[in-house]
Coordinates of C-alpha atoms in Angstrom, one line a residue:
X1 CA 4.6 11.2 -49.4
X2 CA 4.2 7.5 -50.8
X3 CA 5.1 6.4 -54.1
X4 CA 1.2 5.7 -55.3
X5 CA 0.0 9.2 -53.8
X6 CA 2.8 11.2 -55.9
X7 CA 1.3 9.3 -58.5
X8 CA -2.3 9.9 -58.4
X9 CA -1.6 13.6 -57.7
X10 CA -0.6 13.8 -61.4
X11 CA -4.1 12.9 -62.5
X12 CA -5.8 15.7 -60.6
X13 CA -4.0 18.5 -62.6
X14 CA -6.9 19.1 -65.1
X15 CA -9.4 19.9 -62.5
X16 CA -7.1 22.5 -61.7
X17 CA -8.4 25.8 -63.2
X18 CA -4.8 26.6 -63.7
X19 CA -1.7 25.4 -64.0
X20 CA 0.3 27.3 -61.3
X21 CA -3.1 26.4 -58.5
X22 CA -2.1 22.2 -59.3
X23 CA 2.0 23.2 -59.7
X24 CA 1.5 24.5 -55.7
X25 CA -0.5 21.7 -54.4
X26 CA 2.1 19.7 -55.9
X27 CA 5.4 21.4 -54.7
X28 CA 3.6 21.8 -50.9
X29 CA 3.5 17.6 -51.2
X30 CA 7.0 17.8 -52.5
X31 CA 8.6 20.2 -50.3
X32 CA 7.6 18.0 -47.3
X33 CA 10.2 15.9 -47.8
X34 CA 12.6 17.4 -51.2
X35 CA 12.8 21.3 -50.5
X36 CA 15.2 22.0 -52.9
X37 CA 12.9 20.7 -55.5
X38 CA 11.0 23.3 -58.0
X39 CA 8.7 21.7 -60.5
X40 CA 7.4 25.5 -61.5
X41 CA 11.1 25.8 -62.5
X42 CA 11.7 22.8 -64.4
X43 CA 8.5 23.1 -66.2
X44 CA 9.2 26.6 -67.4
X45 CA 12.5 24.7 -68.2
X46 CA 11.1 22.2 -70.2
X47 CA 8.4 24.5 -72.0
X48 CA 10.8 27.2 -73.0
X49 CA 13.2 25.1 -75.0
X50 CA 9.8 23.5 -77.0
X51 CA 9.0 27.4 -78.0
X52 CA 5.8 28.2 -75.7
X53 CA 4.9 28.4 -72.2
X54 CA 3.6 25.1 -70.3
X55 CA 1.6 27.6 -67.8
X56 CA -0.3 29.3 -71.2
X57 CA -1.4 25.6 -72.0
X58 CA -2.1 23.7 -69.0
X59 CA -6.1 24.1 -67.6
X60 CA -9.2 23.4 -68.2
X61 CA -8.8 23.8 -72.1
X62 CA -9.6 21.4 -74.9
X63 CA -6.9 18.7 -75.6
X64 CA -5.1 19.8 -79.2
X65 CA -2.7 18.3 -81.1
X66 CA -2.4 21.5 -83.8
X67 CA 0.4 23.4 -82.4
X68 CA 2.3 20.4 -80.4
X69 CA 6.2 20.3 -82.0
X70 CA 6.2 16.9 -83.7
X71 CA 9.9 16.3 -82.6
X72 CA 9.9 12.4 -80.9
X73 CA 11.9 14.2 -78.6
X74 CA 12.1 13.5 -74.8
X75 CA 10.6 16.8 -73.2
X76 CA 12.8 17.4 -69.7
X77 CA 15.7 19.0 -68.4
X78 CA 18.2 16.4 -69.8
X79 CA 16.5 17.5 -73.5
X80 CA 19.9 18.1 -75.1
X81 CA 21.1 14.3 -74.4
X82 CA 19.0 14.0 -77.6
X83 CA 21.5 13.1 -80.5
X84 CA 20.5 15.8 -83.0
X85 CA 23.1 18.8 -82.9
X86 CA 21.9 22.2 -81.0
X87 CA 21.9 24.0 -84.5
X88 CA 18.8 21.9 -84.7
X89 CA 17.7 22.8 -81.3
X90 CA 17.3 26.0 -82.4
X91 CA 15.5 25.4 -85.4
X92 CA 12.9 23.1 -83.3
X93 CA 11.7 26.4 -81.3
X94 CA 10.6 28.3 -84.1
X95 CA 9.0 25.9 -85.4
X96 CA 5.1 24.5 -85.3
X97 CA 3.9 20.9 -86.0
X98 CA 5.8 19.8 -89.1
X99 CA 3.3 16.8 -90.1
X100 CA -0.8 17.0 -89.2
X101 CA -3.9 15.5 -90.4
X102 CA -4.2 17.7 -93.2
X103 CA -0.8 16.7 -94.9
X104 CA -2.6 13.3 -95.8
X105 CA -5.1 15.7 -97.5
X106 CA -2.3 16.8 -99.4
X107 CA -1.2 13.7 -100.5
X108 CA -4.5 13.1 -102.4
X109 CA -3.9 16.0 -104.6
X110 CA -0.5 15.9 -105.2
X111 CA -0.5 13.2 -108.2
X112 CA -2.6 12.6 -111.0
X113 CA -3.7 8.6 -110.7
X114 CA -3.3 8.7 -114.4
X115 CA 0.1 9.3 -114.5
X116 CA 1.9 6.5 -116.2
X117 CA 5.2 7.0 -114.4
X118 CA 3.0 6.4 -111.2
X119 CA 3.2 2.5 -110.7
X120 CA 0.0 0.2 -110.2
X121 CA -1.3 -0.6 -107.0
X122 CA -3.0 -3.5 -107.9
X123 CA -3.6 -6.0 -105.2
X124 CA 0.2 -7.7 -105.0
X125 CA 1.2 -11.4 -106.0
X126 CA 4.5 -12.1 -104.6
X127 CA 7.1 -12.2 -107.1
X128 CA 10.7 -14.3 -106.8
X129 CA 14.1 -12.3 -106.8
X130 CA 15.6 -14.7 -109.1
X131 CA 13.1 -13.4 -111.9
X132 CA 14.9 -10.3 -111.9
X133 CA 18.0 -10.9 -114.2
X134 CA 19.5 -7.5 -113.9
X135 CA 20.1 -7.7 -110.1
X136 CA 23.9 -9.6 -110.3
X137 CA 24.9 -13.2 -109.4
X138 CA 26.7 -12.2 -106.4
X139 CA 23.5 -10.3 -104.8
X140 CA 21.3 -13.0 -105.7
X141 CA 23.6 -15.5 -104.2
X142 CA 23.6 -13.2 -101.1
X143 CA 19.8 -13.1 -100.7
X144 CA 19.6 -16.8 -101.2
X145 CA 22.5 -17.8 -99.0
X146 CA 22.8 -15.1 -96.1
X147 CA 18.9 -13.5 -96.1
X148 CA 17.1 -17.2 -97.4
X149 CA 15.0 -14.7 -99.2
X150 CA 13.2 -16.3 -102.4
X151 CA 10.3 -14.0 -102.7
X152 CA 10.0 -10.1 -103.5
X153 CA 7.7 -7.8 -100.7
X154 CA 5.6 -5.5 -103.3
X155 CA 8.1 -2.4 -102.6
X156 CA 11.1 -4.6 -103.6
X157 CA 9.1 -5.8 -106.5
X158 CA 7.8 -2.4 -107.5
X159 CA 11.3 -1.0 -107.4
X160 CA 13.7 -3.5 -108.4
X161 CA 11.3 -4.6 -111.6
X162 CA 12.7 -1.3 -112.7
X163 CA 16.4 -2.2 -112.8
X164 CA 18.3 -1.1 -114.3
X165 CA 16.8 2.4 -112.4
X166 CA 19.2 5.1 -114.9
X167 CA 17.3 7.8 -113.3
X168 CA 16.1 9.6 -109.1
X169 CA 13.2 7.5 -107.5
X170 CA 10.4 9.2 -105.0
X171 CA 9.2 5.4 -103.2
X172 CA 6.2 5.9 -101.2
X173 CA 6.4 3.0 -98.9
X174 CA 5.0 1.8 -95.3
X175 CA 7.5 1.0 -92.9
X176 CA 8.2 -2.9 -92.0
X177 CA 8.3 -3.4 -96.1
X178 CA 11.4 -4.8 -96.7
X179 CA 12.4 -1.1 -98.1
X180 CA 16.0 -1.5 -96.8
X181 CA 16.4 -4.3 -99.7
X182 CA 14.5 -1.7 -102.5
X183 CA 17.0 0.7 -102.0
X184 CA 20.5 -1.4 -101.5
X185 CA 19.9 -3.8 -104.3
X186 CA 19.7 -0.9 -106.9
X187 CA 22.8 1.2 -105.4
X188 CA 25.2 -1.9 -105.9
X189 CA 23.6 -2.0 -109.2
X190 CA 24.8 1.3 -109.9
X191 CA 27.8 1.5 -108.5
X192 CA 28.4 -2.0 -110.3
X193 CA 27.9 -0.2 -113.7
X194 CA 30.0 3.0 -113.0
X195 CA 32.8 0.8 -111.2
X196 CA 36.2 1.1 -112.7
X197 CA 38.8 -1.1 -112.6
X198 CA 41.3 1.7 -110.8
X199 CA 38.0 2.1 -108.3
X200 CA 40.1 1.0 -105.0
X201 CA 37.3 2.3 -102.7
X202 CA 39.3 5.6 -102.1
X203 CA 36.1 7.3 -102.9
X204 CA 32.4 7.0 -101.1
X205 CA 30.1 5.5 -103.8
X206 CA 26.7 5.2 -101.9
X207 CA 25.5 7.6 -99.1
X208 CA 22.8 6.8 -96.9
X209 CA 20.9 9.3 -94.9
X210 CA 18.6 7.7 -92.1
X211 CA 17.0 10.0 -89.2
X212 CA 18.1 7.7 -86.1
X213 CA 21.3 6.1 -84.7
X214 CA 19.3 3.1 -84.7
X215 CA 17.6 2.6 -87.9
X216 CA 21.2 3.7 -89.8
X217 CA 22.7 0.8 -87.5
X218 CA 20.0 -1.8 -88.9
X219 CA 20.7 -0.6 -92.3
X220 CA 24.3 -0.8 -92.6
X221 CA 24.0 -4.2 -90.7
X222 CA 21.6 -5.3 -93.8
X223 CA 23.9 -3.9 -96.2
X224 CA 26.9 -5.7 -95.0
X225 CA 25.0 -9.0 -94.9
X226 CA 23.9 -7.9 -98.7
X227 CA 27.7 -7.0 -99.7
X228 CA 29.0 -10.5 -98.3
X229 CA 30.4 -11.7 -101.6
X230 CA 32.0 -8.2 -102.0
X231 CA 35.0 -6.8 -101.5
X232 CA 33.1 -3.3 -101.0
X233 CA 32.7 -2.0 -97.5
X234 CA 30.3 0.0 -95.0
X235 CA 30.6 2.6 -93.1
X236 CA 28.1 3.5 -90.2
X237 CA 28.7 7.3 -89.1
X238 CA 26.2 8.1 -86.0
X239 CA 26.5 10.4 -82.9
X240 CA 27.6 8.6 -79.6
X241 CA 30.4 7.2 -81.0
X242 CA 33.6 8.1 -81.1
X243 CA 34.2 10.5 -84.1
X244 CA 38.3 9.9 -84.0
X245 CA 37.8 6.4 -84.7
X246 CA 35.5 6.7 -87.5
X247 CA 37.6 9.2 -89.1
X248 CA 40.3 7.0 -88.5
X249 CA 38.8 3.9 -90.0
X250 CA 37.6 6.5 -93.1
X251 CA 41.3 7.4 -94.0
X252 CA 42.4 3.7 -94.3
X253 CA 39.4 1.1 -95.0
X254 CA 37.5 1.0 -98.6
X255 CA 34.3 3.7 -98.1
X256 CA 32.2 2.1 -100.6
X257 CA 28.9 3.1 -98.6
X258 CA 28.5 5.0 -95.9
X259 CA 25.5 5.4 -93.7
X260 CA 24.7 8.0 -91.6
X261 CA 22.5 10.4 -89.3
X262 CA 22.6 14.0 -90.2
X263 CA 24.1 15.1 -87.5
X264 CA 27.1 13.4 -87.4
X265 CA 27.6 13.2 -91.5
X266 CA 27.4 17.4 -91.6
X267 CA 29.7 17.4 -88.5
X268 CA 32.5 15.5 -90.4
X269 CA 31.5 17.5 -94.0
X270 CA 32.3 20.7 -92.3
X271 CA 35.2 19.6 -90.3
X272 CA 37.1 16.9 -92.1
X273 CA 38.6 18.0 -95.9
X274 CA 39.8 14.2 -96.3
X275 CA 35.5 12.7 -95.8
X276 CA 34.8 15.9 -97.9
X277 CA 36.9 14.9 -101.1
X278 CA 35.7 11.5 -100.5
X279 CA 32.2 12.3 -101.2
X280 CA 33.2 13.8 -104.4
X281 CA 33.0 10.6 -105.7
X282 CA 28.7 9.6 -104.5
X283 CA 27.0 7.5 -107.2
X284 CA 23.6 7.1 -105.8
X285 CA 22.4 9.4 -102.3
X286 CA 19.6 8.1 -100.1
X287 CA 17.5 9.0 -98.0
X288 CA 15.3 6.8 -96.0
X289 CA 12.2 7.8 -94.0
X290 CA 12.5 11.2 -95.4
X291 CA 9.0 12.5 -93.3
X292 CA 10.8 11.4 -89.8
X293 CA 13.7 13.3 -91.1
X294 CA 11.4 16.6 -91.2
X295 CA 9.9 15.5 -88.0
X296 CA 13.0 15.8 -86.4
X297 CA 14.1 19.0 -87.6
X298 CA 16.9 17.8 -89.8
X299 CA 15.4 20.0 -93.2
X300 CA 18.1 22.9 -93.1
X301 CA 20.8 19.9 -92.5
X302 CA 19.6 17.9 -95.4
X303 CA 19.8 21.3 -97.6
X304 CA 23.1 21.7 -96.5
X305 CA 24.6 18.2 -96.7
X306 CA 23.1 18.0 -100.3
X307 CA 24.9 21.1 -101.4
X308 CA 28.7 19.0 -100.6
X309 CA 27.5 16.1 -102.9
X310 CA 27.9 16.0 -107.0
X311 CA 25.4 16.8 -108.7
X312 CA 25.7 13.9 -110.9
X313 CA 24.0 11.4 -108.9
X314 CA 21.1 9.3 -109.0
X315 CA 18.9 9.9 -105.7
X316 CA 16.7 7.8 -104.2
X317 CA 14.2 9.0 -101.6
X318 CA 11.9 7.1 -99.4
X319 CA 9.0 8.2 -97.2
X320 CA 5.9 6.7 -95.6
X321 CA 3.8 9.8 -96.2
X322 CA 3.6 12.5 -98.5
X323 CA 3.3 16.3 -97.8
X324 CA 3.8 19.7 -99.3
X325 CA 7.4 19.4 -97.0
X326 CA 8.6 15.9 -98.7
X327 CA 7.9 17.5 -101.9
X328 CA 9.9 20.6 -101.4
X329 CA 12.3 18.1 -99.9
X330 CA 12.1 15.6 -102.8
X331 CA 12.4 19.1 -105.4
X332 CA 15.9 19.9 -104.3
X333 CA 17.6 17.0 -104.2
X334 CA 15.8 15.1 -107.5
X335 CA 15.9 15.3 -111.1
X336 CA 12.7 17.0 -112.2
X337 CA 12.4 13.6 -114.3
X338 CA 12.3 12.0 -111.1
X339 CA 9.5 8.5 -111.0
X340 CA 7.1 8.4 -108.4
X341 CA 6.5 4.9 -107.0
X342 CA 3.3 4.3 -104.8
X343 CA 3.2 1.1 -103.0
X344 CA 0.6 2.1 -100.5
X345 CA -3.1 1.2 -100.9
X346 CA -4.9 5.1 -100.8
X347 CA -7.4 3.5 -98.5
X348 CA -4.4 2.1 -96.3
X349 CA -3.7 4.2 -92.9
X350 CA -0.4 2.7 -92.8
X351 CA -1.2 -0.2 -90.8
X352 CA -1.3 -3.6 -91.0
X353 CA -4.9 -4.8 -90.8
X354 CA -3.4 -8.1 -88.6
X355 CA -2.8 -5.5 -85.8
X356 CA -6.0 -5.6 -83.4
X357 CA -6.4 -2.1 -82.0
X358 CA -8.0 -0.5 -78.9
X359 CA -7.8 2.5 -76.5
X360 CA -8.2 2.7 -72.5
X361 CA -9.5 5.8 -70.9
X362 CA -8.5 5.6 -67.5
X363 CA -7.0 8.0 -64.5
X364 CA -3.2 8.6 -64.6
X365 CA -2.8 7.1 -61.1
X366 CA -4.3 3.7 -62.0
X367 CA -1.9 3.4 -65.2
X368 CA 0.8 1.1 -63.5
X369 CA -1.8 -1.1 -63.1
X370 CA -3.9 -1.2 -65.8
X371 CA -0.4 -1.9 -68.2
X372 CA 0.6 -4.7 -66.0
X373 CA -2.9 -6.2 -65.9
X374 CA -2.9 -5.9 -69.4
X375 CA 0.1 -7.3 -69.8
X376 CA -0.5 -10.7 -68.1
X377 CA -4.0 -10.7 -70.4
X378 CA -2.1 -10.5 -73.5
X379 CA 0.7 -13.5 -72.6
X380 CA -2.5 -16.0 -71.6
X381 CA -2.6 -16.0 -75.1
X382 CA 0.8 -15.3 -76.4
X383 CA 3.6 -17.6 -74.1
X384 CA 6.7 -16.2 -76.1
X385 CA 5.5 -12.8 -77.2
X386 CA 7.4 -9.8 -76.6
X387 CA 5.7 -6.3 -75.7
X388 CA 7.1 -3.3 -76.8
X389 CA 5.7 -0.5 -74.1
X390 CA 6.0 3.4 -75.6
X391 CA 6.7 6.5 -73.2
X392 CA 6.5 10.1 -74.0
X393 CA 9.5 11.1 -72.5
X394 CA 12.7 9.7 -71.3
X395 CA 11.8 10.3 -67.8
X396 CA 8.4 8.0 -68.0
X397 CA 10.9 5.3 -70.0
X398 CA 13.1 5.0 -66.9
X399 CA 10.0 4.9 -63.8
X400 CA 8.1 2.6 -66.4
X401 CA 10.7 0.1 -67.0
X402 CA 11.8 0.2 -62.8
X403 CA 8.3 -0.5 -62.0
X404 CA 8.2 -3.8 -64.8
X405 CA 11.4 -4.9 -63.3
X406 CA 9.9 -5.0 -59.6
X407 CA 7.3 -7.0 -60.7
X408 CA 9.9 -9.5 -61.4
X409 CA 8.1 -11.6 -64.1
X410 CA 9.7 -10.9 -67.1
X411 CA 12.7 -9.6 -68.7
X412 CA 12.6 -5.6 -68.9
X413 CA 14.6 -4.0 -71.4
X414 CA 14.9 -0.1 -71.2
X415 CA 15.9 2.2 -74.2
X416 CA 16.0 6.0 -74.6
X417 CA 18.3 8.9 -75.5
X418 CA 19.9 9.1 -71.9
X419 CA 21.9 6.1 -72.9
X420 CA 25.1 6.1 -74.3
X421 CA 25.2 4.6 -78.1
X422 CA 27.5 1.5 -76.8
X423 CA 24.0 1.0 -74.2
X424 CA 21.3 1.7 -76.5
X425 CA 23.0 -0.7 -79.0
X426 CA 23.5 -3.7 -76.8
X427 CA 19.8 -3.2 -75.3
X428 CA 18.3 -3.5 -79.0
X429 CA 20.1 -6.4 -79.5
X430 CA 19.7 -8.3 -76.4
X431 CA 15.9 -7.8 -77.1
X432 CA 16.0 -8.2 -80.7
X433 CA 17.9 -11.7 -79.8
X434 CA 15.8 -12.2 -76.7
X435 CA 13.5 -16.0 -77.4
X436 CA 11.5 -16.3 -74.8
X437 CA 9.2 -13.3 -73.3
X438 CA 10.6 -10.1 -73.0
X439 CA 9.3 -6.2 -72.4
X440 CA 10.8 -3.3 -74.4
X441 CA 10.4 0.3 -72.4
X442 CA 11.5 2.8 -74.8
X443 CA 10.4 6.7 -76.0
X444 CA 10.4 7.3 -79.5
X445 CA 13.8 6.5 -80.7
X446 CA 12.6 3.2 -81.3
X447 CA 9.3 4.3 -83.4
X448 CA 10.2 3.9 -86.4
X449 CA 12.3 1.9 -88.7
X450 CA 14.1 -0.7 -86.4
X451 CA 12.5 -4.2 -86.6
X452 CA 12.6 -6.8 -83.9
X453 CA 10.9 -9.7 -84.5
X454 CA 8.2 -12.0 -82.7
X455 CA 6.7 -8.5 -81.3
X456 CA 3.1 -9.4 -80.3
X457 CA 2.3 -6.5 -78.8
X458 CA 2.6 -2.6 -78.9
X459 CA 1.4 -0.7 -75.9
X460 CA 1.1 3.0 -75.9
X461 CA 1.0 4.8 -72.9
X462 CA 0.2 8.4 -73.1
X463 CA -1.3 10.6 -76.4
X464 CA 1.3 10.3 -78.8
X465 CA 2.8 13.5 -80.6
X466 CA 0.7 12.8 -83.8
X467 CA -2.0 10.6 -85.6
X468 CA 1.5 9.4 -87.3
X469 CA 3.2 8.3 -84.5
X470 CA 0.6 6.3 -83.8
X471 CA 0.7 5.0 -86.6
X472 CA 4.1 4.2 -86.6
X473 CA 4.7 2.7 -83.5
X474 CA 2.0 0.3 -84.1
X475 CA 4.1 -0.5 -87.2
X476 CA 6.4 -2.3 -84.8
X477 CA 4.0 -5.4 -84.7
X478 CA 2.5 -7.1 -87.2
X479 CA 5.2 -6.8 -89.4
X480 CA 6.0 -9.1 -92.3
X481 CA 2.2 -10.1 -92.4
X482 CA 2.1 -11.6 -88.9
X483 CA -0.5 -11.1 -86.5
X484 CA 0.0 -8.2 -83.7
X485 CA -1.5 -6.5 -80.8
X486 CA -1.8 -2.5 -80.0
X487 CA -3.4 -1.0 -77.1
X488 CA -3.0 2.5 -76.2
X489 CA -3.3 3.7 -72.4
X490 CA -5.0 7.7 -72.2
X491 CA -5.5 9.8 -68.9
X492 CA -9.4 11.3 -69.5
X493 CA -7.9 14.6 -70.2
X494 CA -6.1 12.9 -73.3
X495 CA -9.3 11.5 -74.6
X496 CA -9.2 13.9 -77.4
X497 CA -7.0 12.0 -79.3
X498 CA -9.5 9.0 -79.4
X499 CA -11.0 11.1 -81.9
X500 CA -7.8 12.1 -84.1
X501 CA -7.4 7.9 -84.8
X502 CA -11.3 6.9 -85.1
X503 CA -11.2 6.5 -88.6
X504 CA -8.4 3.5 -87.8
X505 CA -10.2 0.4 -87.0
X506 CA -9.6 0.7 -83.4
X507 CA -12.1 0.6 -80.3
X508 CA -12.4 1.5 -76.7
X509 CA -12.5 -1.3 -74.0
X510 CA -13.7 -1.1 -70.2
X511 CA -10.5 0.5 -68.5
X512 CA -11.6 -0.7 -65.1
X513 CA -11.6 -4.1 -66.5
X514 CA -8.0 -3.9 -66.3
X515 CA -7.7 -1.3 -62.9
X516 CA -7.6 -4.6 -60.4
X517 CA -5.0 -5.0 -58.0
X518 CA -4.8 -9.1 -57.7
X519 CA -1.9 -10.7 -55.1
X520 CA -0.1 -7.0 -53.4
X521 CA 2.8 -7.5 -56.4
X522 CA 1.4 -4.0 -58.2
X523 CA 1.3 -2.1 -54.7
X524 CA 4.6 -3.4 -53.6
X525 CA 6.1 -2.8 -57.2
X526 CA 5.1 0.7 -56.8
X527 CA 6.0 1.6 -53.4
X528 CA 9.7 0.2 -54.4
X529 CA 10.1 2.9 -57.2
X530 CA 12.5 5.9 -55.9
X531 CA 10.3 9.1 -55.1
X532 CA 13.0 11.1 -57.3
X533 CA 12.1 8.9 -60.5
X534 CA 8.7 9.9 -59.7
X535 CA 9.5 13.7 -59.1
X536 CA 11.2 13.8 -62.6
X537 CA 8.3 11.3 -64.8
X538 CA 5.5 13.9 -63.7
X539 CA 7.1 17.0 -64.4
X540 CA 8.8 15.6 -68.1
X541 CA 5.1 14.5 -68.6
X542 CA 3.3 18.1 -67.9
X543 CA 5.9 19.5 -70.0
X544 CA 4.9 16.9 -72.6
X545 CA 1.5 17.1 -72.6
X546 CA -0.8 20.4 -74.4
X547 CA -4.2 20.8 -72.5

């Protein structure tokens, strides 16, 4: 069976009255030429560790997002390459949708707008760092010097104008804000005022919490940049790395701040009695994009990890959105006196209104070329730009990404969970250093958080897991008040999710516009892809997807 018939067969599966009549037209193509393969098998597979049976789901039923987990996880048998710890596995199939449409009702009636601890959101007028006199020479001289920063992004203005902060902050902030600098600047401020002059570093003074490998890398990147003309150091504590060496480096560097993923920071709380004492000593605990970290599951480990910290601390926590789980979130590890600090518009969705936005309907088996036609559209315009391309699952990365490099054109990137930490690393900053055009294949672990500049375009392939990750992968362009482009790519049995984003100011363009095949380069791309990357991208997506 060729490479574009294995393909298309994918997009026939909703005219199927059930699931297991399209899973046997399927395996008969298969077994033709791979009889040991079983896609019934490795859909149960898949299903069972997400909590619910693919076969109860797939049909002729009305496309729902209400009981889909919310995880950004890669849905296949290679799930548990994932860097979240299996207690957390577990957690995930018990549990329903953590974030949906109708926390953002919940947001509108969880503050009174006449609270005067709640800060203005009155239209912004950049303000300069050096007009704060509280933050200290050696910071300023840092943002000057290292960053070149002269002027405040309303978050950093919103927060730091608070400085010296004595007490827990609750920052509701958009992604791509320049948040990473709210939070830092006030933890050396505090740690500058509790400092003694025995304080040799023995102790861990700021803890960072941060929901992926790749954001926490980013952050304790900025911080070190921040920290240049200090003699205080950072520690970066992720899965996929090795944990001897960290705890090595723990036992004889300074551990003035730490940042971490929960995984990996409860792993050496439990284990290691030296990192245990040292977090005796936390001044200030973080934790950054506090929704994602409900998202992912990571609620019982954030309870936990709290509980080895003093209770003496000042707390910071930052989230994009706010729902009845933040707040429970935000209630056990604040001060009851906490301030609330709103730097998003309430008519904002949480994207920025530079980012044009539109939606293709078209079959499944005309999607490699409908991205690659829309591709060469978008770089008429754009020479340099680089296109971040969003997957569902890991699988769907990998055939995506083989199919760009056979077109040969540009330079293909490809990031997801099956890579090693050392792999994922260097491919974020190859394309975060990459100057001329480049394409980013990745799932979800780059979503959120990471930044990589000159992005002109965002293109979504597939219903994402929520309105919110949407939202926030759109977030990867446009940032920093340039312009940026999002298109997102739906099969006609996703089309329900048109209807989940129509209140965003996004519209629906001709998909056979962009379903032409030009010189033979998109047929021979596709008949060059290996039949088992194929194979593994179709059953990963039915697993995904909720019918």
């Amino acid at each position: 069976m060729s490479a574009q018939t294995l393909i298309g067969s994918i997009s026939r599966c909703h005219s199927y009255k059930n699931a297991s009549a399209f899973t046997n037209v399927v395996l008969r193509s298969f077994l033709r030429n791979k009889p040991t393969f079983d896609l019934r098998t490795e859909l149960q597979h898949s299903s069972a560790i997400r909590g619910y049976s693919t076969f109860d789901v797939l049909g002729n039923k009305r496309f729902s997002f209400d009981t889909r987990l919310s995880t950004g996880l890669n849905t296949s048998p290679q799930l548990f390459l994932h860097n979240t710890n299996i207690r957390t596995y577990a957690k995930l199939a018990q549990t329903k949708t953590t974030t949906n449409i109708k926390d953002i009702e919940i947001e509108k009636e969880e503050f009174d707008i006449n609270d005067p601890s709640i800060v203005s959101k009155d239209e912004y007028v950049p303000s300069r760092f050096d007009e704060i006199t509280s933050i200290s020479p050696k910071t300023q001289q840092a943002l000057l010097k290292v960053f070149k920063y002269h002027e405040m992004s309303k978050v950093q203005d919103a927060v730091l104008s608070q400085l010296p902060v004595e007490g827990d902050l609750f920052v509701k902030a958009k992604t791509g804000t320049g948040k990473t600098l709210a939070f830092l600047i006030p933890a050396i401020e505090t740690l500058l005022r509790n400092s003694r002059l025995e304080n040799r570093g023995e102790m861990v003074s700021v803890m960072i919490i941060s929901p992926t490998r790749e954001l926490a890398q980013q952050i304790a990147n900025e911080a070190n940049q921040l920290l240049s003309f200090y003699d205080y150091k950072v520690h970066c504590l992720v899965g996929g790395e090795s944990k001897r060496i960290q705890v090595k480096k723990l036992s004889y560097k300074r551990v003035d701040f730490v940042v971490g993923t929960p995984g990996r920071l409860y792993d050496l709380l439990t284990t290691e009695p030296h990192f245990k004492r040292q977090c005796n000593g936390i001044k200030t605990l973080i934790l950054d994009e506090a929704d994602q970290l409900l998202d992912m599951g990571f609620r019982e480990d954030i309870e936990d990890i709290v509980k080895f910290f003093p209770k003496e601390r000042q707390t910071f926590l930052f989230s994009a959105t706010v729902s009845k789980q933040i707040r429970q979130i935000a209630n056990l590890s604040l001060k009851p006196d906490y301030k609330f600090i709103d730097t998003v518009d309430p008519n904002d969705v949480n994207t920025n209104l530079q980012v044009k936005q539109s939606y293709i309907i078209t079959p499944y088996e005309s999607h490699l070329t409908t991205i690659r036609n829309i591709m060469k559209e978008h770089k008429k315009s754009h020479k340099k730009g680089k296109i971040i391309v969003f997957l569902p699952t890991r699988n769907g990365t990998v055939l995506y990404a083989e199919f760009l490099r056979n077109l040969g054109d540009m330079e293909v990137f490809e990031l997801h969970s099956g890579l090693s930490q050392a792999q994922r690393t260097r491919v974020s900053n190859r394309f975060r250093k990459s100057k001329h055009d480049a394409i980013l294949v990745t799932s979800d672990v780059s979503a959120r958080g990471v930044d990589y500049p000159g992005v002109t375009m965002v293109l979504q392939i597939g219903a994402p897991s929520s309105r919110e990750q949407y939202i926030h992968r759109l977030g990867r362009t446009g940032r920093a008040g340039k312009e940026g482009e999002g298109m997102l790519v739906l099969a006609p049995f996703e089309k329900e999710f048109a209807k989940i984003i129509s209140d965003l100011p996004i519209k629906e363009v001709d998909g056979q516009s962009y379903n032409v095949k030009d010189d033979g380069m998109i047929e021979r791309a596709i008949e060059e892809l290996d039949i088992d990357q194929i194979r593994d991208a179709c059953s990963s997506f039915l697993g995904y997807c909720k019918y």
